Short mmCIF file of C-alpha atoms in Angstrom, two decimals:
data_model
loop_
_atom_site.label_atom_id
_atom_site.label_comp_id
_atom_site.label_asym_id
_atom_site.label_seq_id
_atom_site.Cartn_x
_atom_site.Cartn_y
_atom_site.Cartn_z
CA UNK W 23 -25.19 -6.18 17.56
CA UNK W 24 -23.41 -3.92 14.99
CA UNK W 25 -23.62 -5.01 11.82
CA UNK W 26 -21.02 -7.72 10.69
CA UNK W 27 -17.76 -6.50 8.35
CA UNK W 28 -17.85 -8.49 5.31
CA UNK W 29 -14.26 -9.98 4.99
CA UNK W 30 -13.41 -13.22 5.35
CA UNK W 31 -10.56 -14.36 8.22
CA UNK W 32 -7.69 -15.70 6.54
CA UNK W 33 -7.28 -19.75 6.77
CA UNK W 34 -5.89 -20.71 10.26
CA UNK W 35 -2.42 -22.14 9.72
CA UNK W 36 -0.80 -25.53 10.70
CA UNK W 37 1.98 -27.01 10.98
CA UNK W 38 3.56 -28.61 7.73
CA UNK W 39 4.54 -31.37 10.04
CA UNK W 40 7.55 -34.11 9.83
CA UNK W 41 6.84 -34.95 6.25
CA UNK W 42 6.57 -32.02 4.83
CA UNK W 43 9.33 -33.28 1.92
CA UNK W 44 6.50 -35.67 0.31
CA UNK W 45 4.75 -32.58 -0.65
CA UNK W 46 7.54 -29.73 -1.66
CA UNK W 47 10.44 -31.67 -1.99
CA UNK W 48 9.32 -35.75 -2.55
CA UNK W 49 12.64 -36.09 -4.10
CA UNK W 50 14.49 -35.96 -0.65
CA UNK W 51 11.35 -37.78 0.61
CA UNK W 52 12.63 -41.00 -1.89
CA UNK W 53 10.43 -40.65 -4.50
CA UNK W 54 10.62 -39.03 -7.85
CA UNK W 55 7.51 -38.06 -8.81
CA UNK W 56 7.43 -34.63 -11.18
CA UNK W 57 9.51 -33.99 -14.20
CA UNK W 58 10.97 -30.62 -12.29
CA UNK W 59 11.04 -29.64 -8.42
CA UNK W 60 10.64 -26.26 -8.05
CA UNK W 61 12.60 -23.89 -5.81
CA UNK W 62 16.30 -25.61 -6.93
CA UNK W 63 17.73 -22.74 -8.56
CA UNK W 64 17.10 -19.26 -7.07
CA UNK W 65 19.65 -16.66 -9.69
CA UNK W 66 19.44 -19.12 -13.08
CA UNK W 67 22.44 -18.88 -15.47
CA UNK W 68 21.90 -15.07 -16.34
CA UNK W 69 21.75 -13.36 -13.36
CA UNK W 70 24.25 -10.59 -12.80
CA UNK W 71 25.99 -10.06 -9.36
CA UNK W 72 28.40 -11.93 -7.06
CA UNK W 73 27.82 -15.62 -6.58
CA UNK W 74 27.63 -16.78 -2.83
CA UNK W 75 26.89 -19.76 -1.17
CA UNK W 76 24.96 -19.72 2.08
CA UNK W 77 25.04 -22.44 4.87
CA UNK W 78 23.40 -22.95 8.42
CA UNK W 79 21.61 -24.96 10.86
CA UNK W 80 18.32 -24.27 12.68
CA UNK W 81 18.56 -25.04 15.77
CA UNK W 82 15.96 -25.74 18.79
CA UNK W 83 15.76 -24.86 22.69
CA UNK W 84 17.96 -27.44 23.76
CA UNK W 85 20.87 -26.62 21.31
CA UNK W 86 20.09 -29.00 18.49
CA UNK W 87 20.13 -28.98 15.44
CA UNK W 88 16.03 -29.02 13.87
CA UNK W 89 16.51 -32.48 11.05
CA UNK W 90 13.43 -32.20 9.45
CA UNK W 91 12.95 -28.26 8.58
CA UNK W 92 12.26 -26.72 4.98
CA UNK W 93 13.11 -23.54 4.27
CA UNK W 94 12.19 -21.23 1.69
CA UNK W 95 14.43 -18.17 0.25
CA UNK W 96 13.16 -14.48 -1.40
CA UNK W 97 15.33 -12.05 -2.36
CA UNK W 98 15.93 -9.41 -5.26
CA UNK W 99 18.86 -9.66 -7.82
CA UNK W 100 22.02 -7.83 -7.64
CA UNK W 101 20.24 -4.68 -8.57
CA UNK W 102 17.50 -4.60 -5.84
CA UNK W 103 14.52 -5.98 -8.07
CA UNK W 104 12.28 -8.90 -7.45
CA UNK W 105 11.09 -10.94 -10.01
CA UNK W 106 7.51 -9.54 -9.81
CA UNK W 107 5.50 -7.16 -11.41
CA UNK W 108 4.70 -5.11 -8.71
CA UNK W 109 8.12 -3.65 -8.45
CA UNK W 110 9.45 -2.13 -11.20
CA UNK W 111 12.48 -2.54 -13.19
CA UNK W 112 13.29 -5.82 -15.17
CA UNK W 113 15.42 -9.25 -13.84
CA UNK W 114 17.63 -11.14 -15.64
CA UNK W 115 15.58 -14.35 -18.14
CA UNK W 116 15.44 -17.11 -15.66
CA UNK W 117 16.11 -15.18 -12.23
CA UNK W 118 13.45 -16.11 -9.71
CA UNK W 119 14.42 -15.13 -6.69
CA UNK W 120 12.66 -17.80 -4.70
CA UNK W 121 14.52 -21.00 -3.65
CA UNK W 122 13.16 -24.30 -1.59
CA UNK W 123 15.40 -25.66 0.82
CA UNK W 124 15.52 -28.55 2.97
CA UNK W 125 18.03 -29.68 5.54
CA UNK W 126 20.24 -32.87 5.99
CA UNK W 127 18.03 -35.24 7.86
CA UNK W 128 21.32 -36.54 9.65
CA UNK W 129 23.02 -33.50 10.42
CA UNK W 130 20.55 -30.61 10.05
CA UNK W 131 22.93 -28.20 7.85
CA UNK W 132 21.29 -26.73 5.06
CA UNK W 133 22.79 -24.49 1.86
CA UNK W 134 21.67 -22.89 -1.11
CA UNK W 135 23.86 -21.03 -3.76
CA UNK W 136 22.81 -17.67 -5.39
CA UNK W 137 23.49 -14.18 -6.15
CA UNK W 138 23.95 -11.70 -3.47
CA UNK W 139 20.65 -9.36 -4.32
CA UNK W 140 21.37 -5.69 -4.28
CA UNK W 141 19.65 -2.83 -2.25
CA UNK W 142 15.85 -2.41 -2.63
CA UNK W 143 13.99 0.21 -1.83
CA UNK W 144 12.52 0.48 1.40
CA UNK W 145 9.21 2.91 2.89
CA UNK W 146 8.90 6.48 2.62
CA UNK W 147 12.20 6.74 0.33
CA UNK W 148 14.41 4.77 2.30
CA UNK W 149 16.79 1.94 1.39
CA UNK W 150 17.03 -1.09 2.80
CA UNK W 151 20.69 -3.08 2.93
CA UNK W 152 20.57 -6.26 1.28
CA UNK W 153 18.92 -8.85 2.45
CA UNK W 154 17.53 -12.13 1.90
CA UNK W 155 14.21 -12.93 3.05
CA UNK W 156 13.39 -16.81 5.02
CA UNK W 157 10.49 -18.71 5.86
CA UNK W 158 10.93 -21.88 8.06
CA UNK W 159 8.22 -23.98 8.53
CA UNK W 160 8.95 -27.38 10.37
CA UNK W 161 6.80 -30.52 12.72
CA UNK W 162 6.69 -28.19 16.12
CA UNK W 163 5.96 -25.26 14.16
CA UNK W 164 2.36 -23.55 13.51
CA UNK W 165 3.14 -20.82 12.27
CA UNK W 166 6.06 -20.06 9.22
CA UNK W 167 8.78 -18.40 10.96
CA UNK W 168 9.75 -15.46 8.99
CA UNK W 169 13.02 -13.73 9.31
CA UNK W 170 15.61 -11.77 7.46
CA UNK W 171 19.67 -12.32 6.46
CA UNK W 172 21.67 -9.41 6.26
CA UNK W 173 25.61 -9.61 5.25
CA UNK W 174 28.80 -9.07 7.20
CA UNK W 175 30.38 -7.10 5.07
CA UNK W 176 27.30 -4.32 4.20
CA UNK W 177 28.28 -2.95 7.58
CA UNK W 178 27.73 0.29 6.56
CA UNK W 179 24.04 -0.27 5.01
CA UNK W 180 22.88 -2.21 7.76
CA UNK W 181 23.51 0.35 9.97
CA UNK W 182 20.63 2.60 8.05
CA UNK W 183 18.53 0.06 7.69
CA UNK W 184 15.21 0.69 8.47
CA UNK W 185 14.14 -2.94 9.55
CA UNK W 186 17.28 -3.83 11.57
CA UNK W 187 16.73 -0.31 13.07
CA UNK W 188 13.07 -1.30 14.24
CA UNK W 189 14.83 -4.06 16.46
CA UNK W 190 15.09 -2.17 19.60
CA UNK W 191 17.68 -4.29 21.57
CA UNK W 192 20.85 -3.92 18.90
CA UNK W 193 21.96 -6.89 20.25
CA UNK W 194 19.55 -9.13 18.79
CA UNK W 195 20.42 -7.44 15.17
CA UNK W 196 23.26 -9.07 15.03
CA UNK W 197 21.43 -12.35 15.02
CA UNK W 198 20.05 -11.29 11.58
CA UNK W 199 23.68 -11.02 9.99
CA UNK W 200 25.94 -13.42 8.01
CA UNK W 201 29.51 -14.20 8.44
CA UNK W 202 31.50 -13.99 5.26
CA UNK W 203 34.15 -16.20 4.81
CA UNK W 204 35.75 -17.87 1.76
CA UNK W 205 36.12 -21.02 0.25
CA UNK W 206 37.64 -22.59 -2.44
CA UNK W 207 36.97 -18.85 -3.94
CA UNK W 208 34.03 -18.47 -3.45
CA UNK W 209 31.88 -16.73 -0.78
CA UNK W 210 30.41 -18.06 1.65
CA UNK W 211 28.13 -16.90 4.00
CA UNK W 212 27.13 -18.79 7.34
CA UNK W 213 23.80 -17.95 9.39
CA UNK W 214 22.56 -20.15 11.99
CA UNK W 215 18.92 -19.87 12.94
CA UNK W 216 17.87 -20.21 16.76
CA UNK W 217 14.65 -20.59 17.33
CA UNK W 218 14.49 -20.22 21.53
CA UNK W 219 17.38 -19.22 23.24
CA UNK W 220 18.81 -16.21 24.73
CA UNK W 221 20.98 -15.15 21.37
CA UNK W 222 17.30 -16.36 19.54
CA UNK W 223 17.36 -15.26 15.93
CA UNK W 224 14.88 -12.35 15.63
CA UNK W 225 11.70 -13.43 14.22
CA UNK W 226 9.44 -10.98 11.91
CA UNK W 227 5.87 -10.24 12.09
CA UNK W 228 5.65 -9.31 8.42
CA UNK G 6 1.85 -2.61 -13.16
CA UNK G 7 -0.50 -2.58 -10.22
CA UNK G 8 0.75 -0.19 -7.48
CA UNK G 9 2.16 -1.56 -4.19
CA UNK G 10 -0.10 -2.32 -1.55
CA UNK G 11 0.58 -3.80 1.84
CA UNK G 12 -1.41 -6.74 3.13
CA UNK G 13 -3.61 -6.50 6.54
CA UNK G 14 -2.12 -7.04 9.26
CA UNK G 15 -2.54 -11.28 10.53
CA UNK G 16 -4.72 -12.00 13.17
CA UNK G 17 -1.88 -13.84 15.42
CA UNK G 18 -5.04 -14.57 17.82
CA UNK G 19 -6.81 -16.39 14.95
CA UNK G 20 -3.65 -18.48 14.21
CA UNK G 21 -2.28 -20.94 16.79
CA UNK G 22 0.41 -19.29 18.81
CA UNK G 23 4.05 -20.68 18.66
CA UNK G 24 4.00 -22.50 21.67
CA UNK G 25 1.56 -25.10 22.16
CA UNK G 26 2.21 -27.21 25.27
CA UNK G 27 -0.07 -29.94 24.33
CA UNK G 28 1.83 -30.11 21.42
CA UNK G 29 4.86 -31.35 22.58
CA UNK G 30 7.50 -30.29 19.83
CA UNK G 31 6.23 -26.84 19.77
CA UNK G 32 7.62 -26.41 23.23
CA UNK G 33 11.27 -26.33 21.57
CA UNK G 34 10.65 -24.99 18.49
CA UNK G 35 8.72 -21.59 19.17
CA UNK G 36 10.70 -18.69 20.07
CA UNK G 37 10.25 -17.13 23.21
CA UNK G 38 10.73 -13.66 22.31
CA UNK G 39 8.03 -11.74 20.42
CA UNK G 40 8.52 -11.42 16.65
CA UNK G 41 8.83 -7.93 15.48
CA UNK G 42 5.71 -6.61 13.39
CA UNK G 43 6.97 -4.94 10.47
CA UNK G 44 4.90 -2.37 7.93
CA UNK G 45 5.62 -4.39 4.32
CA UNK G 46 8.04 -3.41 2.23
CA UNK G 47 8.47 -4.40 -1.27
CA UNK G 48 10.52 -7.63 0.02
CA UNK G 49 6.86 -9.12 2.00
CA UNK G 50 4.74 -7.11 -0.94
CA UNK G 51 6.10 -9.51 -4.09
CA UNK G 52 6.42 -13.17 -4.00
CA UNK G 53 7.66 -16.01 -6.55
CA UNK G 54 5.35 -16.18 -9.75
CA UNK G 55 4.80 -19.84 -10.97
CA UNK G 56 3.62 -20.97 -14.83
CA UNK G 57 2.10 -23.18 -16.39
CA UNK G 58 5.59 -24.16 -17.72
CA UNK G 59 6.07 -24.96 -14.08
CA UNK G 60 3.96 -27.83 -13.55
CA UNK G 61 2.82 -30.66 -15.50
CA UNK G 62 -1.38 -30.15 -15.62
CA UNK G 63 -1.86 -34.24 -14.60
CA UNK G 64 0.34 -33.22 -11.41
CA UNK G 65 -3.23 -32.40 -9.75
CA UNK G 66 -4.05 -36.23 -10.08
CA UNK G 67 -2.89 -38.15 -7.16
CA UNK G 68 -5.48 -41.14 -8.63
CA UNK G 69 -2.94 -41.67 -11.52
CA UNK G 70 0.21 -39.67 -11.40
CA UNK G 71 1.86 -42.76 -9.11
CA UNK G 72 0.02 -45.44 -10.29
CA UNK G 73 1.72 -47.98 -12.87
CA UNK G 74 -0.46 -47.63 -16.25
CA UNK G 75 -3.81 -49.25 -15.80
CA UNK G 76 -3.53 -49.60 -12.06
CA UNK G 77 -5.52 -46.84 -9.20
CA UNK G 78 -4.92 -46.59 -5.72
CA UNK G 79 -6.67 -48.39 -2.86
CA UNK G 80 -9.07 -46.34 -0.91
CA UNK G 81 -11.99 -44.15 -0.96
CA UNK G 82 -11.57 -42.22 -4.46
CA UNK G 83 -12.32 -38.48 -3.60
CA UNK G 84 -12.39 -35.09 -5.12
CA UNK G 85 -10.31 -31.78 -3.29
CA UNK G 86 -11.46 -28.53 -4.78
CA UNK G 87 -12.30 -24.91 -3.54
CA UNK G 88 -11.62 -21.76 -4.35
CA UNK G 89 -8.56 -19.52 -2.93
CA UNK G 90 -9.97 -16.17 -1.81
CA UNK G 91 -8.21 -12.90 -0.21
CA UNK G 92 -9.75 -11.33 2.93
CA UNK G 93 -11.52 -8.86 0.41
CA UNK G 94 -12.93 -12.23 -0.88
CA UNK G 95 -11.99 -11.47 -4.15
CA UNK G 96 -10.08 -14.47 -5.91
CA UNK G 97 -6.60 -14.91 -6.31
CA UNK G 98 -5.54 -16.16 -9.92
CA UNK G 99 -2.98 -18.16 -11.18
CA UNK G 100 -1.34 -19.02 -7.62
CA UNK G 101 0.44 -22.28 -6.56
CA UNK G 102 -1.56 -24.97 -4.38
CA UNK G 103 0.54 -27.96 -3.23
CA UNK G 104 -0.71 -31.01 -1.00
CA UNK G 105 0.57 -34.14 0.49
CA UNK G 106 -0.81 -36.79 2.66
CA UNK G 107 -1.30 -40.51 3.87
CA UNK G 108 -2.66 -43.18 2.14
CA UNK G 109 -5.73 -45.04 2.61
CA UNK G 110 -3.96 -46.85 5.43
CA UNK G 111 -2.37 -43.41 6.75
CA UNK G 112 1.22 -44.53 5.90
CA UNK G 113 3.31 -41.69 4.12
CA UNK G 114 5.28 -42.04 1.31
CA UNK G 115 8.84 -41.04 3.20
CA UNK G 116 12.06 -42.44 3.94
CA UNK G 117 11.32 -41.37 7.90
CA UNK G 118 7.51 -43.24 8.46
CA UNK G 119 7.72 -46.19 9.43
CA UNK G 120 4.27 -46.93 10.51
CA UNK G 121 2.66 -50.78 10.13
CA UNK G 122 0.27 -49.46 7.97
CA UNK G 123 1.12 -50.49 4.52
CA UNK G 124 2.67 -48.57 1.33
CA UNK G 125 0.39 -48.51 -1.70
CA UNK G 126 2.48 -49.53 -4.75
CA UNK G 127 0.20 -47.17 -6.68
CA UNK G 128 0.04 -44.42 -4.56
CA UNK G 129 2.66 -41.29 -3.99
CA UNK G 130 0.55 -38.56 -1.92
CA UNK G 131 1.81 -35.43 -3.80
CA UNK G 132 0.14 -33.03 -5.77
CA UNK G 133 0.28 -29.45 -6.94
CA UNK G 134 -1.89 -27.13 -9.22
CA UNK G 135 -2.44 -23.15 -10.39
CA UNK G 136 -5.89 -21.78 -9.43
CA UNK G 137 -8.00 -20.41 -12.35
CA UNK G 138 -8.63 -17.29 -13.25
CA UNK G 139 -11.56 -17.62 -10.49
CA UNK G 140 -9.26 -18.85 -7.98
CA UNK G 141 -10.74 -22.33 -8.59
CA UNK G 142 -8.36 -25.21 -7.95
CA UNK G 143 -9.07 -29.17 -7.49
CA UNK G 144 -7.38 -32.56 -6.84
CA UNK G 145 -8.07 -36.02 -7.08
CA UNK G 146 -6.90 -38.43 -4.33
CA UNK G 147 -8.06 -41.09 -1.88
CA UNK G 148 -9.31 -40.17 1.22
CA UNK G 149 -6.07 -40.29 3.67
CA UNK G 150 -6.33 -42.49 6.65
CA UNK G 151 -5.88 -41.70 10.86
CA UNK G 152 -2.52 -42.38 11.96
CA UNK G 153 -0.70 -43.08 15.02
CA UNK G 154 1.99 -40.49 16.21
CA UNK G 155 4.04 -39.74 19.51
CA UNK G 156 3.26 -36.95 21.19
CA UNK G 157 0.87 -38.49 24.31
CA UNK G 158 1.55 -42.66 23.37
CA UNK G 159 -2.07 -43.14 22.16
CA UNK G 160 -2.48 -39.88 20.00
CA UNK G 161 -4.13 -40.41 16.42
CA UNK G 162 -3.62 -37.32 14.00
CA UNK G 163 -7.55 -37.08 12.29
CA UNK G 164 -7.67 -37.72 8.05
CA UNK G 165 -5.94 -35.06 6.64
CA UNK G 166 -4.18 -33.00 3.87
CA UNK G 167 -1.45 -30.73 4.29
CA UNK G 168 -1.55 -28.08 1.78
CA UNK G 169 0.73 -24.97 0.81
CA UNK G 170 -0.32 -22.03 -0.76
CA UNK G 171 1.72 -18.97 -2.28
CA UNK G 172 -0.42 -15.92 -3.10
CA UNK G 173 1.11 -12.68 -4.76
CA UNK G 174 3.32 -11.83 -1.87
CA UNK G 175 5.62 -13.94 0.28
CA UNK G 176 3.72 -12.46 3.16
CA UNK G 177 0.62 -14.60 2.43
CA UNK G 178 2.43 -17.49 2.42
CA UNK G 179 1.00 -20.02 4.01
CA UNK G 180 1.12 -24.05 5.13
CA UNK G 181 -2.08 -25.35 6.74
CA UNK G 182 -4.08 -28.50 7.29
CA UNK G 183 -7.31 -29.94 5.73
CA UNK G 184 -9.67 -32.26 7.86
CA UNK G 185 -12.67 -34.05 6.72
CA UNK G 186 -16.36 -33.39 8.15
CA UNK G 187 -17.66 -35.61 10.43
CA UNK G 188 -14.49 -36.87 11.66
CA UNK G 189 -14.72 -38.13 15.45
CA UNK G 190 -10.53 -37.45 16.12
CA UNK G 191 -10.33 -33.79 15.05
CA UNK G 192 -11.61 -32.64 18.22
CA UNK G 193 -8.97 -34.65 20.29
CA UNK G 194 -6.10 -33.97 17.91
CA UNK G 195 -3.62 -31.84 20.22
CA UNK G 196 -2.56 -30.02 16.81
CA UNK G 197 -6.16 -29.32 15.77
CA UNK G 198 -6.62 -27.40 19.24
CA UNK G 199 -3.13 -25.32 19.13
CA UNK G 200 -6.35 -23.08 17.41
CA UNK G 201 -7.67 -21.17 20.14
CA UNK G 202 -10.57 -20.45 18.45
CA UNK G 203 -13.47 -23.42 17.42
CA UNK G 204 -14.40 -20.93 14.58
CA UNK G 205 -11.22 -20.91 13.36
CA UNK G 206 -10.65 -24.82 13.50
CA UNK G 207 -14.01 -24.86 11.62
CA UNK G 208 -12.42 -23.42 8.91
CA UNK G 209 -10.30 -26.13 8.58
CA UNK G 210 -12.62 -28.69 8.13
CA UNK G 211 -14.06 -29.27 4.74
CA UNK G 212 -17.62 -30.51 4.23
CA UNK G 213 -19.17 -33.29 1.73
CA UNK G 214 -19.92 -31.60 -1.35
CA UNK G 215 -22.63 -33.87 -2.89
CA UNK G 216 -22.47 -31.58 -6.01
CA UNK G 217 -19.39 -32.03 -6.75
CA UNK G 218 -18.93 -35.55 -7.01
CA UNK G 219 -18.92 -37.51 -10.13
CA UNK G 220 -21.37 -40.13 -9.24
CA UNK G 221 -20.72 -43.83 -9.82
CA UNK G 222 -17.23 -42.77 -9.29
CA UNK G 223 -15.41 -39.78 -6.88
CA UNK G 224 -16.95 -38.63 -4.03
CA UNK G 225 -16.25 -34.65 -3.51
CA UNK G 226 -14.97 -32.74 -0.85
CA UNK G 227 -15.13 -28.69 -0.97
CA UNK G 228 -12.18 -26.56 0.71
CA UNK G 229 -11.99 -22.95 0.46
CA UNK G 230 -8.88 -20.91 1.23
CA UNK G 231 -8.10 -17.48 2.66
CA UNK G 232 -5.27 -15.48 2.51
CA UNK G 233 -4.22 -12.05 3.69
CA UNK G 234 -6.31 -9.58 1.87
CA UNK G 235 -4.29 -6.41 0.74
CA UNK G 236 -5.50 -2.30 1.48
CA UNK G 237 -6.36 -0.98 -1.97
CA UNK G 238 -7.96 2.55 -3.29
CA UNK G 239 -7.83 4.04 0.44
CA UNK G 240 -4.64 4.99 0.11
CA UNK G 241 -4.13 5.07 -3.79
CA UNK G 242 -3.72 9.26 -2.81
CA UNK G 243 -0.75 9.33 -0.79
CA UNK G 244 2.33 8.92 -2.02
CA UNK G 245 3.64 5.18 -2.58
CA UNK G 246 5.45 3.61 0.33
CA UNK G 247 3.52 5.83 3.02
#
C-alpha cells in the first residue's frame, strides 16, 4: 500500500430538508426566536450603485414551482468588490453582499432587493460581467445547487465573459441571464431557476 | 491581506449525487445535465464574514434560549461540539455554524409539520454560533427524536441535526446532517444512503464523547467538520489568478 495522504475528506453533504426555515430563517418558520435574522439586507443604506429588485421561481421536473427552497445571494457592490478581505479595495459601512432568501410557501416566488454589483475581476486578467452568485439548497436536494445571474442589459460584457464562455452549448447561457423590466421605477429583474428540464438553468461546479 | 487561493476541487463521488432514486424528491429536483466545473474566481474565493455583533452568544443554547424563565426542555439534555477543520486540517476561525432539529418527540417547530408527536412549549430547535480561534464550536440541546416521513409509507428519518456551515469562501458552503452513534435507523434511512460511500456516511455520525459531558447533568456528543481545504505556498510564485 502507498503510504496514506494526510488530508482529511471534506464532510459529506445532505440535504437541508423541508424545514430548513427553523434553522436559517425560524421567522418564516412561525417563531421568533433571535433579536436579528441574518441575510435580510444584502447593499445596507450606504451602498453606491443602482437599486434593483430581483424576482423568480425555482421550479422542478414536472413544471412546478419548488415551495419550500432557500436561497442564498453573493455578489460584489457596484464597483466589483466583495465585502472580504481577500479582495482588495474597500465596500461601503454596512454592505455585505450576502442575502438569505426563502420562497412563498404558497406560490413559490421569491425576491430580494439590492444593488446591481459592478464588474470584478476575473482569472489571468480578465473581467467578468456582473453577476450575482446563488446557492439553492431545498428537501430533494443533496447537494447546494450553485449557479450564476447575469443581466439583460450587460449584453455586451456577457459576451466576454469568461464563465458564460466556458458553457459550451450558448444556448444554455441564456438560462443564466435576467430580464430587465421596470416597475413602479424601479428595476426589476426576473430569473427563473429550472432545475431538470430541457431549457434547465445551468448549474456550476464551483 | 492574505493572497487569493482557490479551494480543491470537491470530491462529487464522496458527496451524494443529485439524483437519488430511493429518495423520492430528488428524482425532480436534480438536474439532469452536468454542472459545469469552474476554476474559482474571486466570486467562489470570498464569502460573507459574520461578527460577534451578529449573534447573540446564548444563541448556542437550545436548553434555554426557548424556554420561559425557569423552565428546560423535555428530553435527553446533550452537548454538540467539534471542531471545524479544512482539508489541510488546519482550523477555520471565526466562521458561522447554524443547526436545527426535532424535539425529543421528533416534532419540528414549523408551520408545515404536522406530525402527532407533540410541541414542547419550551423548546424552539434553532441555534447558531462562531467557532473559536481553534475552530472549536458547541451547542446545547436535547437529543432530537426519529420521525415519520413519506417517501416509502413506513420510512423513519434516524435522530438528527441539520447543520450549516459558511467557511471563508462561498464555495465551502455547506448544509449537512448529524446522526447519533449507535442508532439502529441510520442504516435504513434512504437519505443516509444517497452517500455512496459507508466511509463517508461514517463521517456523519458523531460518537459519545464521555469527556465531554458535564456529569450529573449533559451528556456529550463530539462532531467534527470538514470543509474544502484551499492550495497555498505551491503556487504563491506565479502570478495571482493563474
Amino acid at each position: 500500500m502507498p503510504p496514506k495522504l494526510p488530508y482529511l475528506k471534506e464532510t459529506p453533504s445532505q440535504t437541508a430538508g423541508p424545514y430548513v426555515h427553523i434553522g436559517l430563517a425560524p421567522g418564516a418558520a412561525g417563531f421568533d426566536i433571535y433579536d436579528q435574522e441574518l441575510g435580510h439586507d444584502i447593499a445596507g443604506p450606504n451602498a453606491r450603485g443602482e437599486r434593483i429588485r430581483v424576482e423568480g421561481l425555482v421550479i422542478d421536473g414536472t413544471g412546478s414551482p419548488v415551495k419550500d427552497v432557500l436561497l442564498e445571494v453573493w455578489q460584489a457592490n457596484a464597483n466589483g468588490i466583495h465585502a472580504h478581505p481577500e479582495q482588495p479595495g474597500e465596500t461601503e459601512d454596512g454592505f455585505r453582499g450576502w442575502g438569505r432568501v426563502i420562497t412563498d410557501f404558497d406560490t413559490g416566488e421569491w425576491g430580494f432587493d439590492t444593488v446591481k454589483p459592478g464588474p470584478a475581476p476575473g482569472r489571468n486578467g480578465t473581467v467578468q460581467a456582473p453577476h450575482i452568485n446563488l446557492w439553492i439548497v431545498a428537501r430533494g436536494i443533496n447537494l447546494g445547487l450553485n449557479t450564476r445571474l447575469y443581466f439583460s442589459d450587460e449584453a455586451e460584457a456577457n459576451t466576454t465573459d469568461p464563465v458564460l464562455n466556458l458553457i459550451e452549448w450558448e444556448r444554455r447561457r441564456a438560462t443564466l441571464i435576467a430580464q430587465r423590466s421596470e416597475r413602479d421605477g424601479q428595476a426589476l429583474y426576473r430569473f427563473d431557476i429550472r432545475i431538470q428540464s430541457e431549457e434547465e438553468t445551468v448549474f456550476f461546479d464551483i | 491581506m492574505t493572497k487569493p487561493a482557490e479551494f480543491y476541487a470537491r470530491d462529487r463521488r464522496w458527496h451524494p449525487p443529485a439524483y437519488a432514486r430511493d429518495y423520492k424528491t430528488s428524482v425532480t429536483r436534480s438536474p439532469q445535465y452536468a454542472a459545469i466545473s469552474l476554476e474559482n474566481t474571486v466570486s467562489e474565493i470570498t464569502g460573507p464574514v459574520f461578527g460577534h455583533s451578529d449573534i447573540d452568544p446564548l444563541n448556542n443554547d437550545l436548553l434555554s434560549n426557548f424556554a420561559q424563565p425557569g423552565q428546560s426542555p423535555i428530553g435527553e439534555r446533550i452537548i454538540v461540539h467539534g471542531r471545524v477543520l479544512d482539508e489541510n486540517a488546519r482550523p477555520v476561525p471565526n466562521t458561522l455554524v447554524e443547526i436545527w432539529q426535532a424535539n425529543a418527540s421528533g416534532r419540528y417547530r414549523h408551520r408545515k409539520d404536522t406530525y402527532l408527536g407533540a410541541l414542547d412549549p419550551n423548546f424552539g430547535g434553532c441555534g447558531r454560533t462562531l467557532t473559536d480561534a481553534e475552530g472549536r464550536y458547541h451547542f446545547r440541546t436535547v437529543k432530537p427524536g426519529a420521525y415519520p416521513w413519506r417517501n416509502w409509507i413506513n420510512d423513519w428519518r434516524p435522530a438528527h441535526i441539520h447543520v450549516s456551515v459558511f467557511g471563508t469562501g462561498f464555495a465551502q458552503r455547506l448544509v449537512t446532517q448529524m446522526y447519533f452513534e449507535g442508532d439502529p435507523l441510520i442504516a435504513r434511512c434512504p437519505i443516509v444512503n444517497t452517500i455512496p460511500d459507508p466511509e463517508a456516511i461514517d463521517r456523519l455520525i458523531a460518537p459519545l464523547d464521555l469527556n465531554a459531558t458535564v456529569p450529573l447533568d449533559t451528556i456529550a456528543y463530539r462532531f467534527d467538520i470538514v470543509l474544502r481545504g484551499r492550495r497555498s505556498t505551491l503556487f504563491e510564485n506565479r502570478p495571482e489568478g493563474n
